[in-house]
Every structure is written in structure tokens, then in C-alpha cells.
Amino acid sequence: MQARQVALMVASAAMLMTGCGKKGPLIYPDMLIAQPPQQLKVEQSGSALRLSFDLPDKDRSGRKLQDLEAVLIGRRVYQENDCVSCKDQYQALQKVDPAFPAPAQRQGNRIVVVDTDVRNGERYQYRLQAVQKGGITGAATTTAMVKLLAAHQPPELKARSVFGGFIALNINSSIQKDATLVGYTIYRGEGSGALVPISTLTGGTTHYEDQAVQRGVTYRYAASVVVKRADGMLAESEPSAAVAISVADDPS
């Protein structure tokens, strides 16, 4: 009789471990919580800070995440005597809805947030958490501490229409002594439309030819310089003054 009771207890325990008789491992509730946002990066963009991250697509058990509702972004200004791990020092900055991210921008699975409410000389840190439907908040992840410095001087940009029907751009810039040149970002807009990045020049390349242009259309171009600061952080200048140009029928 005693042996039979032991056998029943073992069988009951086995059923509980497999979800009341269903096959598969037992998944604890805390493993269904979303993983935090991944691949956090903070860069300086002119006189602002640009935060980018990947949306979480899995829960802590590794299963595909189906109910992501938002990402909460908090920010704090770091002072010398601050508690590095204190959560209550973070102030709510933005709640990003993956379906309607504005004013943030979504590029595939990556979110870009530009924080313009920052001051030169201050140090900032960001804290991110995923929120699932029902208000379930996942574990937080934080960025490195970053310091906002004076923006790098934008480059000079010259444009000319070239025989054959394309536009050639040339960039000239001076790099600060405490920075290393990474490259340049080329922006273009049509008419009065917004300037959007169309190409990145790396290293010492300062010449760009835009072959994707049409006659009769006025294009506006600008360029920014990207450098690596002494602390290893990437920083992009403000865009240069925009240059308007069209492809001439008989360019000189």
C-alpha cells in the first residue's frame, strides 16, 4: 500500500511538471515577460542626442513575442554624487508605440529617438522597458552614460550639374583636434520637401555623384560630417547649408 502511494505521488508530480499531462516543459510566468530592447546606441547629432535600439521580438523563454504594446524611455541627468543604480532618478521621456512611433522613427525593427531637450556639458543616461498588453512591464536596460559636447562645425558643400545628366557634390571640412573623421552623410530633398539621407561616405571620400536625378526637377542637397570623439562616441554635425540645383540641358 505504501509503495502504491509513493507511485501515485511520483505520477502526480510528473503531470504537474508537464502542464497537467500535456507534453512540453513547464514555462513559469516570469519567463513570458518580454526581453528588454536590444542593441542600444546613443550618438550625438548636432546639438541633440540620438538614441536607437531594436524592438524586442522574444520573451525571456526565447519564444516569439506577440503582444508588445510600447517601449518606455526614461532619462536622467547624471551628477557626481548620484546613485548609479537608483531607478527613481529617471524621468519619463517618451512612450513609443511600435505601430505609430512618431515623433520617433522606425526603420524595420529599429527605433530612432532624437532627444533635443539636452544641454551642452551635461551627462545623460537612458533607461528602456518593454510594455506588453495588459500593462505588463519587462525588465529595464540602460545605455552607457554620455556627455553632450559642443556640436562639430558642419562642412561646406558645393554642387554642380555634369554633362551626362547627373549632379556632382564636393565636401570640404576641418576636423577638430580631439576627434577622428569617420565620414559624411549626404542628404537630398526635392523642391521644398524634407531633406533625407541618401548616402554615407566613409573615410576620406569627399566626392559624391548623384545619378538618380531627373531633368526639370530642382534638388536640394546638404551634408554633415561624422566624427569619433576622444571618448569613443560617434557625433554628427548639423547639416551644411542646403544647395539647390537642377540638371541643366547643357551643363557647363
GROMACS .gro file of N, CA, C and O in nm, residues 143-250:
model
  432
  143THR      N    1   2.143   5.253  -2.111
  143THR     CA    2   2.253   5.287  -2.201
  143THR      C    3   2.374   5.327  -2.118
  143THR      O    4   2.366   5.343  -1.997
  144ALA      N    5   2.484   5.344  -2.186
  144ALA     CA    6   2.602   5.399  -2.120
  144ALA      C    7   2.578   5.548  -2.092
  144ALA      O    8   2.489   5.610  -2.151
  145MET      N    9   2.656   5.603  -2.003
  145MET     CA   10   2.648   5.745  -1.974
  145MET      C   11   2.715   5.823  -2.088
  145MET      O   12   2.823   5.786  -2.134
  146VAL      N   13   2.648   5.927  -2.137
  146VAL     CA   14   2.704   6.005  -2.248
  146VAL      C   15   2.703   6.153  -2.211
  146VAL      O   16   2.614   6.200  -2.140
  147LYS      N   17   2.800   6.225  -2.259
  147LYS     CA   18   2.812   6.368  -2.233
  147LYS      C   19   2.790   6.445  -2.361
  147LYS      O   20   2.848   6.413  -2.465
  148LEU      N   21   2.706   6.548  -2.354
  148LEU     CA   22   2.682   6.632  -2.471
  148LEU      C   23   2.790   6.739  -2.478
  148LEU      O   24   2.811   6.814  -2.383
  149LEU      N   25   2.859   6.743  -2.592
  149LEU     CA   26   2.964   6.843  -2.613
  149LEU      C   27   2.920   6.942  -2.722
  149LEU      O   28   2.817   6.924  -2.787
  150ALA      N   29   2.998   7.045  -2.740
  150ALA     CA   30   2.968   7.142  -2.845
  150ALA      C   31   2.965   7.070  -2.980
  150ALA      O   32   3.050   6.985  -3.009
  151ALA      N   33   2.864   7.102  -3.061
  151ALA     CA   34   2.848   7.035  -3.190
  151ALA      C   35   2.965   7.066  -3.283
  151ALA      O   36   3.020   7.176  -3.282
  152HIS      N   37   3.003   6.966  -3.363
  152HIS     CA   38   3.110   6.983  -3.461
  152HIS      C   39   3.065   7.080  -3.570
  152HIS      O   40   2.947   7.084  -3.607
  153GLN      N   41   3.158   7.156  -3.622
  153GLN     CA   42   3.128   7.251  -3.729
  153GLN      C   43   3.083   7.176  -3.854
  153GLN      O   44   3.146   7.080  -3.898
  154PRO      N   45   2.969   7.215  -3.916
  154PRO     CA   46   2.923   7.146  -4.038
  154PRO      C   47   3.019   7.171  -4.154
  154PRO      O   48   3.090   7.273  -4.157
  155PRO      N   49   3.022   7.083  -4.252
  155PRO     CA   50   3.112   7.100  -4.366
  155PRO      C   51   3.056   7.200  -4.467
  155PRO      O   52   2.941   7.243  -4.457
  156GLU      N   53   3.138   7.234  -4.565
  156GLU     CA   54   3.093   7.314  -4.678
  156GLU      C   55   3.059   7.219  -4.793
  156GLU      O   56   3.129   7.120  -4.815
  157LEU      N   57   2.954   7.250  -4.866
  157LEU     CA   58   2.910   7.164  -4.975
  157LEU      C   59   2.897   7.245  -5.103
  157LEU      O   60   2.837   7.353  -5.104
  158LYS      N   61   2.955   7.192  -5.211
  158LYS     CA   62   2.941   7.254  -5.343
  158LYS      C   63   2.881   7.151  -5.438
  158LYS      O   64   2.914   7.032  -5.432
  159ALA      N   65   2.791   7.198  -5.525
  159ALA     CA   66   2.724   7.108  -5.619
  159ALA      C   67   2.731   7.166  -5.760
  159ALA      O   68   2.729   7.289  -5.779
  160ARG      N   69   2.740   7.076  -5.859
  160ARG     CA   70   2.740   7.121  -5.998
  160ARG      C   71   2.674   7.016  -6.086
  160ARG      O   72   2.679   6.895  -6.056
  161SER      N   73   2.610   7.065  -6.192
  161SER     CA   74   2.548   6.977  -6.289
  161SER      C   75   2.653   6.935  -6.391
  161SER      O   76   2.727   7.018  -6.444
  162VAL      N   77   2.659   6.805  -6.418
  162VAL     CA   78   2.764   6.750  -6.504
  162VAL      C   79   2.704   6.698  -6.634
  162VAL      O   80   2.593   6.642  -6.635
  163PHE      N   81   2.778   6.719  -6.743
  163PHE     CA   82   2.734   6.667  -6.873
  163PHE      C   83   2.713   6.516  -6.863
  163PHE      O   84   2.799   6.443  -6.814
  164GLY      N   85   2.598   6.471  -6.910
  164GLY     CA   86   2.562   6.330  -6.896
  164GLY      C   87   2.440   6.316  -6.807
  164GLY      O   88   2.381   6.208  -6.798
  165GLY      N   89   2.403   6.426  -6.739
  165GLY     CA   90   2.278   6.425  -6.664
  165GLY      C   91   2.287   6.378  -6.522
  165GLY      O   92   2.199   6.304  -6.474
  166PHE      N   93   2.391   6.418  -6.449
  166PHE     CA   94   2.395   6.387  -6.306
  166PHE      C   95   2.452   6.505  -6.229
  166PHE      O   96   2.499   6.602  -6.289
  167ILE      N   97   2.444   6.499  -6.098
  167ILE     CA   98   2.488   6.608  -6.013
  167ILE      C   99   2.606   6.561  -5.929
  167ILE      O  100   2.601   6.453  -5.867
  168ALA      N  101   2.712   6.639  -5.929
  168ALA     CA  102   2.833   6.605  -5.853
  168ALA      C  103   2.842   6.695  -5.731
  168ALA      O  104   2.819   6.816  -5.738
  169LEU      N  105   2.875   6.634  -5.618
  169LEU     CA  106   2.889   6.706  -5.491
  169LEU      C  107   3.032   6.694  -5.441
  169LEU      O  108   3.093   6.587  -5.452
  170ASN      N  109   3.083   6.803  -5.385
  170ASN     CA  110   3.216   6.802  -5.323
  170ASN      C  111   3.205   6.864  -5.183
  170ASN      O  112   3.139   6.967  -5.164
  171ILE      N  113   3.272   6.799  -5.088
  171ILE     CA  114   3.263   6.838  -4.948
  171ILE      C  115   3.398   6.885  -4.898
  171ILE      O  116   3.502   6.826  -4.929
  172ASN      N  117   3.396   6.991  -4.819
  172ASN     CA  118   3.517   7.040  -4.756
  172ASN      C  119   3.490   7.063  -4.608
  172ASN      O  120   3.388   7.123  -4.572
  173SER      N  121   3.577   7.013  -4.522
  173SER     CA  122   3.556   7.030  -4.378
  173SER      C  123   3.688   7.031  -4.305
  173SER      O  124   3.790   6.983  -4.356
  174SER      N  125   3.687   7.086  -4.185
  174SER     CA  126   3.803   7.081  -4.096
  174SER      C  127   3.763   7.003  -3.972
  174SER      O  128   3.656   7.025  -3.915
  175ILE      N  129   3.848   6.909  -3.931
  175ILE     CA  130   3.817   6.821  -3.820
  175ILE      C  131   3.886   6.871  -3.694
  175ILE      O  132   4.005   6.908  -3.697
  176GLN      N  133   3.812   6.874  -3.585
  176GLN     CA  134   3.868   6.918  -3.458
  176GLN      C  135   3.982   6.826  -3.413
  176GLN      O  136   3.983   6.707  -3.446
  177LYS      N  137   4.075   6.880  -3.336
  177LYS     CA  138   4.193   6.804  -3.294
  177LYS      C  139   4.158   6.684  -3.207
  177LYS      O  140   4.228   6.584  -3.207
  178ASP      N  141   4.051   6.695  -3.128
  178ASP     CA  142   4.015   6.587  -3.037
  178ASP      C  143   3.917   6.489  -3.098
  178ASP      O  144   3.849   6.414  -3.027
  179ALA      N  145   3.906   6.487  -3.232
  179ALA     CA  146   3.812   6.398  -3.300
  179ALA      C  147   3.879   6.332  -3.420
  179ALA      O  148   3.977   6.383  -3.475
  180THR      N  149   3.822   6.217  -3.461
  180THR     CA  150   3.872   6.144  -3.578
  180THR      C  151   3.762   6.135  -3.682
  180THR      O  152   3.647   6.100  -3.649
  181LEU      N  153   3.794   6.166  -3.806
  181LEU     CA  154   3.694   6.163  -3.912
  181LEU      C  155   3.646   6.019  -3.936
  181LEU      O  156   3.725   5.927  -3.951
  182VAL      N  157   3.514   6.003  -3.940
  182VAL     CA  158   3.452   5.875  -3.977
  182VAL      C  159   3.400   5.880  -4.119
  182VAL      O  160   3.418   5.787  -4.197
  183GLY      N  161   3.334   5.992  -4.155
  183GLY     CA  162   3.281   6.006  -4.291
  183GLY      C  163   3.180   6.118  -4.299
  183GLY      O  164   3.174   6.206  -4.213
  184TYR      N  165   3.098   6.112  -4.404
  184TYR     CA  166   2.998   6.217  -4.428
  184TYR      C  167   2.865   6.153  -4.462
  184TYR      O  168   2.859   6.044  -4.522
  185THR      N  169   2.758   6.222  -4.427
  185THR     CA  170   2.623   6.180  -4.465
  185THR      C  171   2.568   6.281  -4.565
  185THR      O  172   2.576   6.401  -4.543
  186ILE      N  173   2.517   6.230  -4.679
  186ILE     CA  174   2.460   6.314  -4.784
  186ILE      C  175   2.308   6.314  -4.769
  186ILE      O  176   2.246   6.208  -4.758
  187TYR      N  177   2.249   6.433  -4.771
  187TYR     CA  178   2.104   6.450  -4.763
  187TYR      C  179   2.052   6.510  -4.893
  187TYR      O  180   2.120   6.591  -4.958
  188ARG      N  181   1.929   6.471  -4.930
  188ARG     CA  182   1.869   6.525  -5.051
  188ARG      C  183   1.719   6.543  -5.033
  188ARG      O  184   1.654   6.463  -4.964
  189GLY      N  185   1.665   6.648  -5.093
  189GLY     CA  186   1.521   6.670  -5.097
  189GLY      C  187   1.482   6.723  -5.233
  189GLY      O  188   1.565   6.777  -5.307
  190GLU      N  189   1.356   6.707  -5.269
  190GLU     CA  190   1.305   6.759  -5.396
  190GLU      C  191   1.221   6.882  -5.369
  190GLU      O  192   1.130   6.879  -5.285
  191GLY      N  193   1.252   6.991  -5.440
  191GLY     CA  194   1.177   7.114  -5.420
  191GLY      C  195   1.190   7.162  -5.276
  191GLY      O  196   1.300   7.178  -5.224
  192SER      N  197   1.076   7.182  -5.211
  192SER     CA  198   1.075   7.225  -5.071
  192SER      C  199   1.056   7.108  -4.976
  192SER      O  200   1.031   7.128  -4.857
  193GLY      N  201   1.068   6.986  -5.027
  193GLY     CA  202   1.049   6.867  -4.943
  193GLY      C  203   1.159   6.849  -4.841
  193GLY      O  204   1.265   6.913  -4.846
  194ALA      N  205   1.134   6.762  -4.746
  194ALA     CA  206   1.229   6.738  -4.638
  194ALA      C  207   1.358   6.676  -4.690
  194ALA      O  208   1.358   6.598  -4.788
  195LEU      N  209   1.469   6.711  -4.627
  195LEU     CA  210   1.598   6.650  -4.660
  195LEU      C  211   1.609   6.515  -4.589
  195LEU      O  212   1.591   6.506  -4.468
  196VAL      N  213   1.640   6.412  -4.665
  196VAL     CA  214   1.655   6.277  -4.609
  196VAL      C  215   1.791   6.222  -4.649
  196VAL      O  216   1.842   6.253  -4.758
  197PRO      N  217   1.852   6.139  -4.565
  197PRO     CA  218   1.983   6.083  -4.600
  197PRO      C  219   1.973   5.987  -4.718
  197PRO      O  220   1.883   5.904  -4.723
  198ILE      N  221   2.063   6.000  -4.814
  198ILE     CA  222   2.062   5.911  -4.931
  198ILE      C  223   2.192   5.832  -4.944
  198ILE      O  224   2.196   5.733  -5.018
  199SER      N  225   2.299   5.875  -4.877
  199SER     CA  226   2.426   5.803  -4.889
  199SER      C  227   2.519   5.838  -4.774
  199SER      O  228   2.507   5.946  -4.714
  200THR      N  229   2.610   5.747  -4.745
  200THR     CA  230   2.713   5.769  -4.644
  200THR      C  231   2.849   5.750  -4.708
  200THR      O  232   2.875   5.646  -4.769
  201LEU      N  233   2.934   5.850  -4.695
  201LEU     CA  234   3.071   5.840  -4.746
  201LEU      C  235   3.163   5.809  -4.629
  201LEU      O  236   3.156   5.875  -4.526
  202THR      N  237   3.246   5.710  -4.644
  202THR     CA  238   3.333   5.669  -4.535
  202THR      C  239   3.477   5.713  -4.561
  202THR      O  240   3.517   5.739  -4.675
  203GLY      N  241   3.552   5.718  -4.453
  203GLY     CA  242   3.693   5.753  -4.464
  203GLY      C  243   3.711   5.894  -4.516
  203GLY      O  244   3.640   5.987  -4.480
  204GLY      N  245   3.807   5.910  -4.605
  204GLY     CA  246   3.838   6.043  -4.657
  204GLY      C  247   3.766   6.078  -4.784
  204GLY      O  248   3.801   6.178  -4.849
  205THR      N  249   3.666   6.000  -4.827
  205THR     CA  250   3.594   6.030  -4.951
  205THR      C  251   3.513   6.158  -4.936
  205THR      O  252   3.433   6.171  -4.843
  206THR      N  253   3.534   6.252  -5.026
  206THR     CA  254   3.466   6.382  -5.018
  206THR      C  255   3.389   6.414  -5.146
  206THR      O  256   3.338   6.525  -5.161
  207HIS      N  257   3.379   6.319  -5.238
  207HIS     CA  258   3.312   6.341  -5.366
  207HIS      C  259   3.197   6.242  -5.380
  207HIS      O  260   3.210   6.124  -5.349
  208TYR      N  261   3.082   6.292  -5.429
  208TYR     CA  262   2.966   6.205  -5.448
  208TYR      C  263   2.896   6.245  -5.576
  208TYR      O  264   2.879   6.365  -5.606
  209GLU      N  265   2.853   6.146  -5.655
  209GLU     CA  266   2.780   6.170  -5.778
  209GLU      C  267   2.640   6.110  -5.767
  209GLU      O  268   2.626   5.990  -5.742
  210ASP      N  269   2.541   6.194  -5.782
  210ASP     CA  270   2.401   6.150  -5.773
  210ASP      C  271   2.350   6.125  -5.914
  210ASP      O  272   2.321   6.217  -5.990
  211GLN      N  273   2.339   5.996  -5.948
  211GLN     CA  274   2.292   5.957  -6.081
  211GLN      C  275   2.140   5.945  -6.087
  211GLN      O  276   2.083   5.940  -6.196
  212ALA      N  277   2.076   5.937  -5.971
  212ALA     CA  278   1.930   5.915  -5.965
  212ALA      C  279   1.856   6.047  -5.965
  212ALA      O  280   1.782   6.081  -5.871
  213VAL      N  281   1.875   6.126  -6.070
  213VAL     CA  282   1.811   6.257  -6.081
  213VAL      C  283   1.740   6.267  -6.216
  213VAL      O  284   1.772   6.193  -6.310
  214GLN      N  285   1.646   6.361  -6.224
  214GLN     CA  286   1.569   6.382  -6.347
  214GLN      C  287   1.576   6.529  -6.388
  214GLN      O  288   1.584   6.618  -6.302
  215ARG      N  289   1.571   6.552  -6.517
  215ARG     CA  290   1.572   6.689  -6.567
  215ARG      C  291   1.440   6.757  -6.531
  215ARG      O  292   1.334   6.694  -6.526
  216GLY      N  293   1.447   6.887  -6.506
  216GLY     CA  294   1.328   6.962  -6.473
  216GLY      C  295   1.292   6.959  -6.325
  216GLY      O  296   1.195   7.023  -6.285
  217VAL      N  297   1.367   6.886  -6.245
  217VAL     CA  298   1.340   6.878  -6.101
  217VAL      C  299   1.451   6.951  -6.026
  217VAL      O  300   1.569   6.932  -6.054
  218THR      N  301   1.411   7.036  -5.934
  218THR     CA  302   1.510   7.106  -5.851
  218THR      C  303   1.536   7.023  -5.725
  218THR      O  304   1.442   6.986  -5.653
  219TYR      N  305   1.663   6.994  -5.702
  219TYR     CA  306   1.704   6.915  -5.586
  219TYR      C  307   1.776   7.004  -5.485
  219TYR      O  308   1.845   7.099  -5.523
  220ARG      N  309   1.761   6.971  -5.359
  220ARG     CA  310   1.833   7.039  -5.252
  220ARG      C  311   1.921   6.938  -5.181
  220ARG      O  312   1.876   6.829  -5.145
  221TYR      N  313   2.049   6.975  -5.164
  221TYR     CA  314   2.146   6.886  -5.101
  221TYR      C  315   2.205   6.950  -4.977
  221TYR      O  316   2.219   7.073  -4.968
  222ALA      N  317   2.243   6.866  -4.882
  222ALA     CA  318   2.317   6.910  -4.765
  222ALA      C  319   2.406   6.794  -4.722
  222ALA      O  320   2.386   6.679  -4.765
  223ALA      N  321   2.505   6.823  -4.642
  223ALA     CA  322   2.596   6.719  -4.594
  223ALA      C  323   2.632   6.746  -4.448
  223ALA      O  324   2.636   6.861  -4.403
  224SER      N  325   2.656   6.639  -4.375
  224SER     CA  326   2.704   6.651  -4.237
  224SER      C  327   2.831   6.568  -4.223
  224SER      O  328   2.854   6.474  -4.300
  225VAL      N  329   2.914   6.604  -4.128
  225VAL     CA  330   3.036   6.529  -4.101
  225VAL      C  331   3.014   6.442  -3.977
  225VAL      O  332   2.951   6.485  -3.880
  226VAL      N  333   3.063   6.319  -3.983
  226VAL     CA  334   3.054   6.226  -3.871
  226VAL      C  335   3.195   6.201  -3.818
  226VAL      O  336   3.285   6.164  -3.895
  227VAL      N  337   3.213   6.220  -3.688
  227VAL     CA  338   3.344   6.201  -3.626
  227VAL      C  339   3.332   6.108  -3.506
  227VAL      O  340   3.223   6.085  -3.453
  228LYS      N  341   3.444   6.054  -3.465
  228LYS     CA  342   3.451   5.979  -3.340
  228LYS      C  343   3.523   6.066  -3.238
  228LYS      O  344   3.635   6.109  -3.261
  229ARG      N  345   3.455   6.093  -3.127
  229ARG     CA  346   3.512   6.177  -3.025
  229ARG      C  347   3.622   6.104  -2.949
  229ARG      O  348   3.639   5.981  -2.962
  230ALA      N  349   3.694   6.176  -2.867
  230ALA     CA  350   3.803   6.116  -2.789
  230ALA      C  351   3.752   6.008  -2.694
  230ALA      O  352   3.824   5.914  -2.661
  231ASP      N  353   3.624   6.020  -2.650
  231ASP     CA  354   3.567   5.919  -2.559
  231ASP      C  355   3.508   5.800  -2.634
  231ASP      O  356   3.447   5.712  -2.575
  232GLY      N  357   3.523   5.797  -2.768
  232GLY     CA  358   3.476   5.685  -2.848
  232GLY      C  359   3.335   5.700  -2.901
  232GLY      O  360   3.289   5.617  -2.979
  233MET      N  361   3.266   5.805  -2.862
  233MET     CA  362   3.128   5.825  -2.906
  233MET      C  363   3.124   5.887  -3.045
  233MET      O  364   3.205   5.974  -3.078
  234LEU      N  365   3.030   5.840  -3.129
  234LEU     CA  366   3.011   5.899  -3.261
  234LEU      C  367   2.930   6.028  -3.249
  234LEU      O  368   2.834   6.035  -3.172
  235ALA      N  369   2.968   6.128  -3.325
  235ALA     CA  370   2.899   6.256  -3.323
  235ALA      C  371   2.884   6.307  -3.465
  235ALA      O  372   2.980   6.307  -3.543
  236GLU      N  373   2.762   6.349  -3.499
  236GLU     CA  374   2.735   6.404  -3.632
  236GLU      C  375   2.707   6.552  -3.619
  236GLU      O  376   2.635   6.595  -3.528
  237SER      N  377   2.761   6.630  -3.710
  237SER     CA  378   2.738   6.774  -3.708
  237SER      C  379   2.597   6.806  -3.756
  237SER      O  380   2.525   6.719  -3.808
  238GLU      N  381   2.559   6.931  -3.741
  238GLU     CA  382   2.437   6.977  -3.807
  238GLU      C  383   2.461   6.973  -3.958
  238GLU      O  384   2.575   6.981  -4.004
  239PRO      N  385   2.355   6.959  -4.038
  239PRO     CA  386   2.375   6.961  -4.183
  239PRO      C  387   2.429   7.095  -4.230
  239PRO      O  388   2.406   7.200  -4.169
  240SER      N  389   2.502   7.093  -4.340
  240SER     CA  390   2.552   7.215  -4.401
  240SER      C  391   2.435   7.296  -4.458
  240SER      O  392   2.321   7.249  -4.462
  241ALA      N  393   2.465   7.416  -4.501
  241ALA     CA  394   2.363   7.495  -4.571
  241ALA      C  395   2.321   7.420  -4.696
  241ALA      O  396   2.403   7.362  -4.768
  242ALA      N  397   2.191   7.416  -4.722
  242ALA     CA  398   2.138   7.343  -4.836
  242ALA      C  399   2.175   7.414  -4.967
  242ALA      O  400   2.176   7.537  -4.975
  243VAL      N  401   2.203   7.333  -5.070
  243VAL     CA  402   2.236   7.384  -5.204
  243VAL      C  403   2.128   7.335  -5.299
  243VAL      O  404   2.103   7.214  -5.309
  244ALA      N  405   2.062   7.427  -5.370
  244ALA     CA  406   1.958   7.391  -5.467
  244ALA      C  407   2.016   7.389  -5.607
  244ALA      O  408   2.091   7.479  -5.647
  245ILE      N  409   1.982   7.284  -5.682
  245ILE     CA  410   2.038   7.269  -5.816
  245ILE      C  411   1.949   7.176  -5.896
  245ILE      O  412   1.878   7.090  -5.841
  246SER      N  413   1.949   7.192  -6.028
  246SER     CA  414   1.878   7.101  -6.118
  246SER      C  415   1.972   7.060  -6.230
  246SER      O  416   2.074   7.125  -6.256
  247VAL      N  417   1.936   6.952  -6.298
  247VAL     CA  418   2.019   6.905  -6.410
  247VAL      C  419   1.991   6.992  -6.531
  247VAL      O  420   1.878   6.997  -6.582
  248ALA      N  421   2.092   7.062  -6.577
  248ALA     CA  422   2.074   7.151  -6.692
  248ALA      C  423   2.073   7.071  -6.823
  248ALA      O  424   2.130   6.962  -6.831
  249ASP      N  425   2.004   7.127  -6.924
  249ASP     CA  426   2.003   7.061  -7.055
  249ASP      C  427   2.142   7.061  -7.119
  249ASP      O  428   2.181   6.970  -7.187
  250ASP      N  429   2.217   7.168  -7.090
  250ASP     CA  430   2.351   7.179  -7.145
  250ASP      C  431   2.443   7.229  -7.034
  250ASP      O  432   2.484   7.346  -7.032
   0.00000   0.00000   0.00000
